[in-house]
JSON list of C-alpha atoms and ligand atoms in Angstrom, two decimals:
[
{"chain": "L", "resi": 1, "resn": "MET", "atom": "CA", "xyz": [2.38, 46.93, 7.91]},
{"chain": "L", "resi": 2, "resn": "SER", "atom": "CA", "xyz": [0.21, 48.37, 10.58]},
{"chain": "L", "resi": 3, "resn": "ILE", "atom": "CA", "xyz": [0.63, 50.26, 13.79]},
{"chain": "L", "resi": 4, "resn": "ARG", "atom": "CA", "xyz": [-0.48, 48.25, 16.80]},
{"chain": "L", "resi": 5, "resn": "GLU", "atom": "CA", "xyz": [-1.69, 49.59, 20.10]},
{"chain": "L", "resi": 6, "resn": "ILE", "atom": "CA", "xyz": [0.98, 49.82, 22.78]},
{"chain": "L", "resi": 7, "resn": "CYS", "atom": "CA", "xyz": [-0.02, 48.22, 26.09]},
{"chain": "L", "resi": 8, "resn": "ARG", "atom": "CA", "xyz": [0.61, 50.51, 29.00]},
{"chain": "L", "resi": 9, "resn": "TYR", "atom": "CA", "xyz": [1.40, 49.45, 32.52]},
{"chain": "L", "resi": 10, "resn": "PRO", "atom": "CA", "xyz": [-0.40, 47.75, 34.32]},
{"chain": "L", "resi": 11, "resn": "ALA", "atom": "CA", "xyz": [-1.71, 45.74, 31.32]},
{"chain": "L", "resi": 12, "resn": "PRO", "atom": "CA", "xyz": [-1.54, 42.05, 32.43]},
{"chain": "L", "resi": 13, "resn": "VAL", "atom": "CA", "xyz": [0.11, 40.95, 29.16]},
{"chain": "L", "resi": 14, "resn": "LEU", "atom": "CA", "xyz": [3.27, 42.81, 30.27]},
{"chain": "L", "resi": 15, "resn": "ARG", "atom": "CA", "xyz": [3.64, 40.19, 33.04]},
{"chain": "L", "resi": 16, "resn": "GLU", "atom": "CA", "xyz": [2.70, 37.09, 31.05]},
{"chain": "L", "resi": 17, "resn": "PRO", "atom": "CA", "xyz": [5.29, 34.38, 30.39]},
{"chain": "L", "resi": 18, "resn": "THR", "atom": "CA", "xyz": [6.48, 34.65, 26.79]},
{"chain": "L", "resi": 19, "resn": "GLU", "atom": "CA", "xyz": [6.52, 31.87, 24.20]},
{"chain": "L", "resi": 20, "resn": "THR", "atom": "CA", "xyz": [9.63, 30.78, 22.35]},
{"chain": "L", "resi": 21, "resn": "ILE", "atom": "CA", "xyz": [9.32, 31.17, 18.57]},
{"chain": "L", "resi": 22, "resn": "HIS", "atom": "CA", "xyz": [9.62, 27.90, 16.64]},
{"chain": "L", "resi": 23, "resn": "GLU", "atom": "CA", "xyz": [8.18, 28.90, 13.27]},
{"chain": "L", "resi": 24, "resn": "PHE", "atom": "CA", "xyz": [10.01, 31.57, 11.32]},
{"chain": "L", "resi": 25, "resn": "ASP", "atom": "CA", "xyz": [7.03, 32.15, 9.10]},
{"chain": "L", "resi": 26, "resn": "GLY", "atom": "CA", "xyz": [4.92, 34.92, 7.64]},
{"chain": "L", "resi": 27, "resn": "GLU", "atom": "CA", "xyz": [3.19, 35.54, 10.94]},
{"chain": "L", "resi": 28, "resn": "LEU", "atom": "CA", "xyz": [6.53, 36.30, 12.59]},
{"chain": "L", "resi": 29, "resn": "LYS", "atom": "CA", "xyz": [7.55, 38.51, 9.67]},
{"chain": "L", "resi": 30, "resn": "LYS", "atom": "CA", "xyz": [4.32, 40.46, 9.98]},
{"chain": "L", "resi": 31, "resn": "LEU", "atom": "CA", "xyz": [4.75, 40.82, 13.74]},
{"chain": "L", "resi": 32, "resn": "VAL", "atom": "CA", "xyz": [8.29, 42.17, 13.31]},
{"chain": "L", "resi": 33, "resn": "GLU", "atom": "CA", "xyz": [7.19, 44.61, 10.59]},
{"chain": "L", "resi": 34, "resn": "ASP", "atom": "CA", "xyz": [4.32, 45.88, 12.71]},
{"chain": "L", "resi": 35, "resn": "MET", "atom": "CA", "xyz": [6.64, 46.25, 15.69]},
{"chain": "L", "resi": 36, "resn": "TRP", "atom": "CA", "xyz": [9.04, 48.41, 13.64]},
{"chain": "L", "resi": 37, "resn": "GLU", "atom": "CA", "xyz": [6.20, 50.59, 12.49]},
{"chain": "L", "resi": 38, "resn": "THR", "atom": "CA", "xyz": [4.69, 50.86, 15.97]},
{"chain": "L", "resi": 39, "resn": "MET", "atom": "CA", "xyz": [8.05, 51.70, 17.55]},
{"chain": "L", "resi": 40, "resn": "TYR", "atom": "CA", "xyz": [8.90, 54.38, 14.98]},
{"chain": "L", "resi": 41, "resn": "ALA", "atom": "CA", "xyz": [5.42, 55.92, 15.30]},
{"chain": "L", "resi": 42, "resn": "SER", "atom": "CA", "xyz": [6.10, 56.39, 19.02]},
{"chain": "L", "resi": 43, "resn": "ASP", "atom": "CA", "xyz": [9.72, 57.54, 18.63]},
{"chain": "L", "resi": 44, "resn": "GLY", "atom": "CA", "xyz": [10.96, 54.55, 20.61]},
{"chain": "L", "resi": 45, "resn": "ILE", "atom": "CA", "xyz": [14.36, 52.90, 20.32]},
{"chain": "L", "resi": 46, "resn": "GLY", "atom": "CA", "xyz": [13.22, 49.46, 21.43]},
{"chain": "L", "resi": 47, "resn": "LEU", "atom": "CA", "xyz": [10.00, 47.48, 21.61]},
{"chain": "L", "resi": 48, "resn": "ALA", "atom": "CA", "xyz": [9.19, 43.99, 22.91]},
{"chain": "L", "resi": 49, "resn": "ALA", "atom": "CA", "xyz": [6.28, 41.90, 21.59]},
{"chain": "L", "resi": 50, "resn": "PRO", "atom": "CA", "xyz": [4.37, 41.83, 24.93]},
{"chain": "L", "resi": 51, "resn": "GLN", "atom": "CA", "xyz": [4.11, 45.61, 24.59]},
{"chain": "L", "resi": 52, "resn": "VAL", "atom": "CA", "xyz": [1.88, 45.12, 21.56]},
{"chain": "L", "resi": 53, "resn": "GLY", "atom": "CA", "xyz": [-0.12, 42.44, 23.36]},
{"chain": "L", "resi": 54, "resn": "VAL", "atom": "CA", "xyz": [1.80, 39.44, 21.95]},
{"chain": "L", "resi": 55, "resn": "PRO", "atom": "CA", "xyz": [3.49, 37.34, 24.67]},
{"chain": "L", "resi": 56, "resn": "LYS", "atom": "CA", "xyz": [6.29, 35.98, 22.45]},
{"chain": "L", "resi": 57, "resn": "LYS", "atom": "CA", "xyz": [10.07, 36.28, 22.51]},
{"chain": "L", "resi": 58, "resn": "VAL", "atom": "CA", "xyz": [10.51, 38.98, 19.88]},
{"chain": "L", "resi": 59, "resn": "ILE", "atom": "CA", "xyz": [12.25, 42.37, 20.16]},
{"chain": "L", "resi": 60, "resn": "VAL", "atom": "CA", "xyz": [13.09, 45.19, 17.80]},
{"chain": "L", "resi": 61, "resn": "ILE", "atom": "CA", "xyz": [15.78, 47.79, 18.52]},
{"chain": "L", "resi": 62, "resn": "ASP", "atom": "CA", "xyz": [16.99, 50.75, 16.50]},
{"chain": "L", "resi": 63, "resn": "TYR", "atom": "CA", "xyz": [19.76, 52.61, 18.23]},
{"chain": "L", "resi": 64, "resn": "ASN", "atom": "CA", "xyz": [21.44, 55.32, 16.13]},
{"chain": "L", "resi": 65, "resn": "GLY", "atom": "CA", "xyz": [20.39, 53.56, 12.94]},
{"chain": "L", "resi": 66, "resn": "GLU", "atom": "CA", "xyz": [21.70, 50.16, 14.03]},
{"chain": "L", "resi": 67, "resn": "LYS", "atom": "CA", "xyz": [18.71, 47.89, 13.67]},
{"chain": "L", "resi": 68, "resn": "TYR", "atom": "CA", "xyz": [18.23, 44.56, 15.42]},
{"chain": "L", "resi": 69, "resn": "ALA", "atom": "CA", "xyz": [15.30, 42.17, 15.30]},
{"chain": "L", "resi": 70, "resn": "LEU", "atom": "CA", "xyz": [15.94, 39.63, 18.05]},
{"chain": "L", "resi": 71, "resn": "VAL", "atom": "CA", "xyz": [14.02, 36.37, 18.26]},
{"chain": "L", "resi": 72, "resn": "ASN", "atom": "CA", "xyz": [14.42, 34.14, 21.33]},
{"chain": "L", "resi": 73, "resn": "PRO", "atom": "CA", "xyz": [17.27, 36.26, 22.76]},
{"chain": "L", "resi": 74, "resn": "GLU", "atom": "CA", "xyz": [19.27, 34.85, 25.62]},
{"chain": "L", "resi": 75, "resn": "ILE", "atom": "CA", "xyz": [21.89, 36.61, 27.72]},
{"chain": "L", "resi": 76, "resn": "ILE", "atom": "CA", "xyz": [25.04, 34.49, 27.80]},
{"chain": "L", "resi": 77, "resn": "SER", "atom": "CA", "xyz": [27.08, 36.79, 30.01]},
{"chain": "L", "resi": 78, "resn": "ARG", "atom": "CA", "xyz": [26.89, 40.22, 31.55]},
{"chain": "L", "resi": 79, "resn": "GLU", "atom": "CA", "xyz": [29.47, 42.43, 33.14]},
{"chain": "L", "resi": 80, "resn": "GLY", "atom": "CA", "xyz": [29.62, 45.64, 35.15]},
{"chain": "L", "resi": 81, "resn": "SER", "atom": "CA", "xyz": [26.88, 48.05, 36.09]},
{"chain": "L", "resi": 82, "resn": "VAL", "atom": "CA", "xyz": [26.05, 51.58, 34.97]},
{"chain": "L", "resi": 83, "resn": "THR", "atom": "CA", "xyz": [23.28, 53.99, 35.82]},
{"chain": "L", "resi": 84, "resn": "ASN", "atom": "CA", "xyz": [21.33, 55.50, 32.94]},
{"chain": "L", "resi": 85, "resn": "GLU", "atom": "CA", "xyz": [18.10, 57.37, 32.52]},
{"chain": "L", "resi": 86, "resn": "GLU", "atom": "CA", "xyz": [15.64, 55.00, 30.88]},
{"chain": "L", "resi": 87, "resn": "GLY", "atom": "CA", "xyz": [12.14, 55.37, 29.58]},
{"chain": "L", "resi": 88, "resn": "CYS", "atom": "CA", "xyz": [9.65, 52.81, 28.26]},
{"chain": "L", "resi": 89, "resn": "LEU", "atom": "CA", "xyz": [6.77, 53.07, 25.80]},
{"chain": "L", "resi": 90, "resn": "SER", "atom": "CA", "xyz": [4.59, 51.25, 28.35]},
{"chain": "L", "resi": 91, "resn": "PHE", "atom": "CA", "xyz": [5.31, 54.06, 30.85]},
{"chain": "L", "resi": 92, "resn": "PRO", "atom": "CA", "xyz": [4.80, 57.11, 28.64]},
{"chain": "L", "resi": 93, "resn": "GLY", "atom": "CA", "xyz": [6.43, 60.33, 29.82]},
{"chain": "L", "resi": 94, "resn": "ILE", "atom": "CA", "xyz": [8.33, 58.70, 32.67]},
{"chain": "L", "resi": 95, "resn": "TYR", "atom": "CA", "xyz": [12.13, 58.65, 32.78]},
{"chain": "L", "resi": 96, "resn": "VAL", "atom": "CA", "xyz": [14.03, 57.20, 35.71]},
{"chain": "L", "resi": 97, "resn": "ASN", "atom": "CA", "xyz": [17.62, 56.44, 36.64]},
{"chain": "L", "resi": 98, "resn": "VAL", "atom": "CA", "xyz": [18.20, 52.70, 36.82]},
{"chain": "L", "resi": 99, "resn": "ASP", "atom": "CA", "xyz": [21.16, 50.35, 36.82]},
{"chain": "L", "resi": 100, "resn": "ALA", "atom": "CA", "xyz": [21.94, 48.20, 33.81]},
{"chain": "L", "resi": 101, "resn": "PRO", "atom": "CA", "xyz": [24.82, 45.97, 32.72]},
{"chain": "L", "resi": 102, "resn": "GLU", "atom": "CA", "xyz": [27.82, 47.65, 31.14]},
{"chain": "L", "resi": 103, "resn": "ARG", "atom": "CA", "xyz": [28.48, 44.84, 28.69]},
{"chain": "L", "resi": 104, "resn": "MET", "atom": "CA", "xyz": [26.55, 41.78, 27.57]},
{"chain": "L", "resi": 105, "resn": "ASP", "atom": "CA", "xyz": [26.88, 38.84, 25.21]},
{"chain": "L", "resi": 106, "resn": "VAL", "atom": "CA", "xyz": [23.56, 37.83, 23.72]},
{"chain": "L", "resi": 107, "resn": "ARG", "atom": "CA", "xyz": [22.59, 34.83, 21.63]},
{"chain": "L", "resi": 108, "resn": "TYR", "atom": "CA", "xyz": [19.50, 35.13, 19.44]},
{"chain": "L", "resi": 109, "resn": "CYS", "atom": "CA", "xyz": [17.94, 34.21, 16.12]},
{"chain": "L", "resi": 110, "resn": "ASP", "atom": "CA", "xyz": [17.33, 36.72, 13.38]},
{"chain": "L", "resi": 111, "resn": "GLU", "atom": "CA", "xyz": [13.95, 36.91, 11.64]},
{"chain": "L", "resi": 112, "resn": "SER", "atom": "CA", "xyz": [14.85, 34.14, 9.23]},
{"chain": "L", "resi": 113, "resn": "GLY", "atom": "CA", "xyz": [15.83, 31.79, 12.07]},
{"chain": "L", "resi": 114, "resn": "GLU", "atom": "CA", "xyz": [19.59, 32.07, 11.72]},
{"chain": "L", "resi": 115, "resn": "ALA", "atom": "CA", "xyz": [21.45, 31.80, 15.03]},
{"chain": "L", "resi": 116, "resn": "ARG", "atom": "CA", "xyz": [23.58, 34.80, 15.91]},
{"chain": "L", "resi": 117, "resn": "GLU", "atom": "CA", "xyz": [25.65, 36.14, 18.74]},
{"chain": "L", "resi": 118, "resn": "ILE", "atom": "CA", "xyz": [26.45, 39.74, 19.58]},
{"chain": "L", "resi": 119, "resn": "SER", "atom": "CA", "xyz": [28.47, 41.67, 22.18]},
{"chain": "L", "resi": 120, "resn": "VAL", "atom": "CA", "xyz": [26.96, 44.99, 23.18]},
{"chain": "L", "resi": 121, "resn": "ASP", "atom": "CA", "xyz": [28.17, 47.70, 25.51]},
{"chain": "L", "resi": 122, "resn": "GLY", "atom": "CA", "xyz": [27.37, 51.25, 26.57]},
{"chain": "L", "resi": 123, "resn": "PHE", "atom": "CA", "xyz": [23.82, 52.45, 26.14]},
{"chain": "L", "resi": 124, "resn": "LEU", "atom": "CA", "xyz": [23.11, 49.69, 23.62]},
{"chain": "L", "resi": 125, "resn": "ALA", "atom": "CA", "xyz": [23.68, 47.15, 26.41]},
{"chain": "L", "resi": 126, "resn": "CYS", "atom": "CA", "xyz": [21.05, 49.01, 28.48]},
{"chain": "L", "resi": 127, "resn": "VAL", "atom": "CA", "xyz": [18.59, 48.87, 25.61]},
{"chain": "L", "resi": 128, "resn": "PHE", "atom": "CA", "xyz": [19.18, 45.14, 25.04]},
{"chain": "L", "resi": 129, "resn": "SER", "atom": "CA", "xyz": [18.85, 44.48, 28.75]},
{"chain": "L", "resi": 130, "resn": "HIS", "atom": "CA", "xyz": [15.65, 46.57, 29.06]},
{"chain": "L", "resi": 131, "resn": "GLU", "atom": "CA", "xyz": [13.98, 44.77, 26.15]},
{"chain": "L", "resi": 132, "resn": "ILE", "atom": "CA", "xyz": [15.05, 41.27, 27.22]},
{"chain": "L", "resi": 133, "resn": "ASP", "atom": "CA", "xyz": [13.65, 42.10, 30.67]},
{"chain": "L", "resi": 134, "resn": "HIS", "atom": "CA", "xyz": [10.27, 42.66, 28.98]},
{"chain": "L", "resi": 135, "resn": "LEU", "atom": "CA", "xyz": [10.32, 39.04, 27.77]},
{"chain": "L", "resi": 136, "resn": "ASN", "atom": "CA", "xyz": [10.68, 37.97, 31.40]},
{"chain": "L", "resi": 137, "resn": "GLY", "atom": "CA", "xyz": [7.90, 40.24, 32.63]},
{"chain": "L", "resi": 138, "resn": "ARG", "atom": "CA", "xyz": [10.40, 42.53, 34.31]},
{"chain": "L", "resi": 139, "resn": "LEU", "atom": "CA", "xyz": [9.52, 46.19, 33.92]},
{"chain": "L", "resi": 140, "resn": "LEU", "atom": "CA", "xyz": [11.03, 49.59, 34.58]},
{"chain": "L", "resi": 141, "resn": "ILE", "atom": "CA", "xyz": [8.89, 49.97, 37.70]},
{"chain": "L", "resi": 142, "resn": "ASP", "atom": "CA", "xyz": [10.45, 46.81, 39.20]},
{"chain": "L", "resi": 143, "resn": "ARG", "atom": "CA", "xyz": [13.94, 48.32, 38.99]},
{"chain": "L", "resi": 144, "resn": "VAL", "atom": "CA", "xyz": [13.40, 51.46, 41.09]},
{"chain": "L", "resi": 145, "resn": "SER", "atom": "CA", "xyz": [13.27, 52.15, 44.82]},
{"chain": "L", "resi": 146, "resn": "PRO", "atom": "CA", "xyz": [9.93, 51.68, 46.66]},
{"chain": "L", "resi": 147, "resn": "LEU", "atom": "CA", "xyz": [9.56, 55.46, 46.96]},
{"chain": "L", "resi": 148, "resn": "ARG", "atom": "CA", "xyz": [10.14, 56.01, 43.24]},
{"chain": "L", "resi": 149, "resn": "ARG", "atom": "CA", "xyz": [7.74, 53.15, 42.50]},
{"chain": "L", "resi": 150, "resn": "GLN", "atom": "CA", "xyz": [5.01, 54.91, 44.45]},
{"chain": "L", "resi": 151, "resn": "PHE", "atom": "CA", "xyz": [5.69, 58.11, 42.53]},
{"chain": "L", "resi": 152, "resn": "MET", "atom": "CA", "xyz": [5.48, 56.27, 39.20]},
{"chain": "L", "resi": 153, "resn": "LYS", "atom": "CA", "xyz": [2.15, 54.65, 40.15]},
{"chain": "L", "resi": 154, "resn": "LYS", "atom": "CA", "xyz": [0.66, 57.98, 41.21]},
{"chain": "L", "resi": 155, "resn": "ARG", "atom": "CA", "xyz": [1.88, 59.64, 38.06]},
{"chain": "L", "resi": 156, "resn": "LEU", "atom": "CA", "xyz": [0.41, 56.86, 35.87]},
{"chain": "L", "resi": 157, "resn": "ALA", "atom": "CA", "xyz": [-2.92, 56.98, 37.69]},
{"chain": "L", "resi": 158, "resn": "LYS", "atom": "CA", "xyz": [-3.07, 60.74, 37.18]},
{"chain": "L", "resi": 159, "resn": "ASP", "atom": "CA", "xyz": [-2.28, 60.42, 33.48]},
{"chain": "L", "resi": 160, "resn": "ALA", "atom": "CA", "xyz": [-4.93, 57.68, 33.10]},
{"chain": "L", "resi": 161, "resn": "LYS", "atom": "CA", "xyz": [-7.52, 59.95, 34.73]},
{"chain": "L", "resi": 162, "resn": "SER", "atom": "CA", "xyz": [-6.70, 62.92, 32.54]},
{"chain": "L", "resi": 163, "resn": "GLY", "atom": "CA", "xyz": [-7.06, 60.61, 29.54]},
{"chain": "L", "resi": 164, "resn": "ASP", "atom": "CA", "xyz": [-3.50, 61.11, 28.39]},
{"chain": "H", "resi": 1, "resn": "NI", "atom": "NI1", "xyz": [10.18, 49.09, 27.86]}
]
């Protein structure tokens, strides 16, 4: 396993279309392992492959010890809306209030290619939604008001300058 570099906004790979996984092979296994290690090293609870520079439909999530590796996830249904404070490893140090679904049904494959379905709610639904957004090039900064967006950009530019 190895820790990969996390791509920060505005890295272009965060906006790239992501590829569907067809081969559940050693390369995928290695990617998933590296993503776990990278996420834990940064104290994250979720990480999407584009965030480590790989535009593929792969996500890892560990919320309160419940671990999910999602390959080719697809939202089947979503319900309700709640506001939560969310952060993102591609926007280090920034936390913003955003709306997310209250409940979702998601279809995905596990790492070995087995098809699965899961219903998630509460904060876990927010995490699933946030990470699946990554696979569609949708980022935290797209989900805030124009004023807040400006603030986030300024803050990121300042951090980049100070070499943080
Ligand atoms: Ni994120």
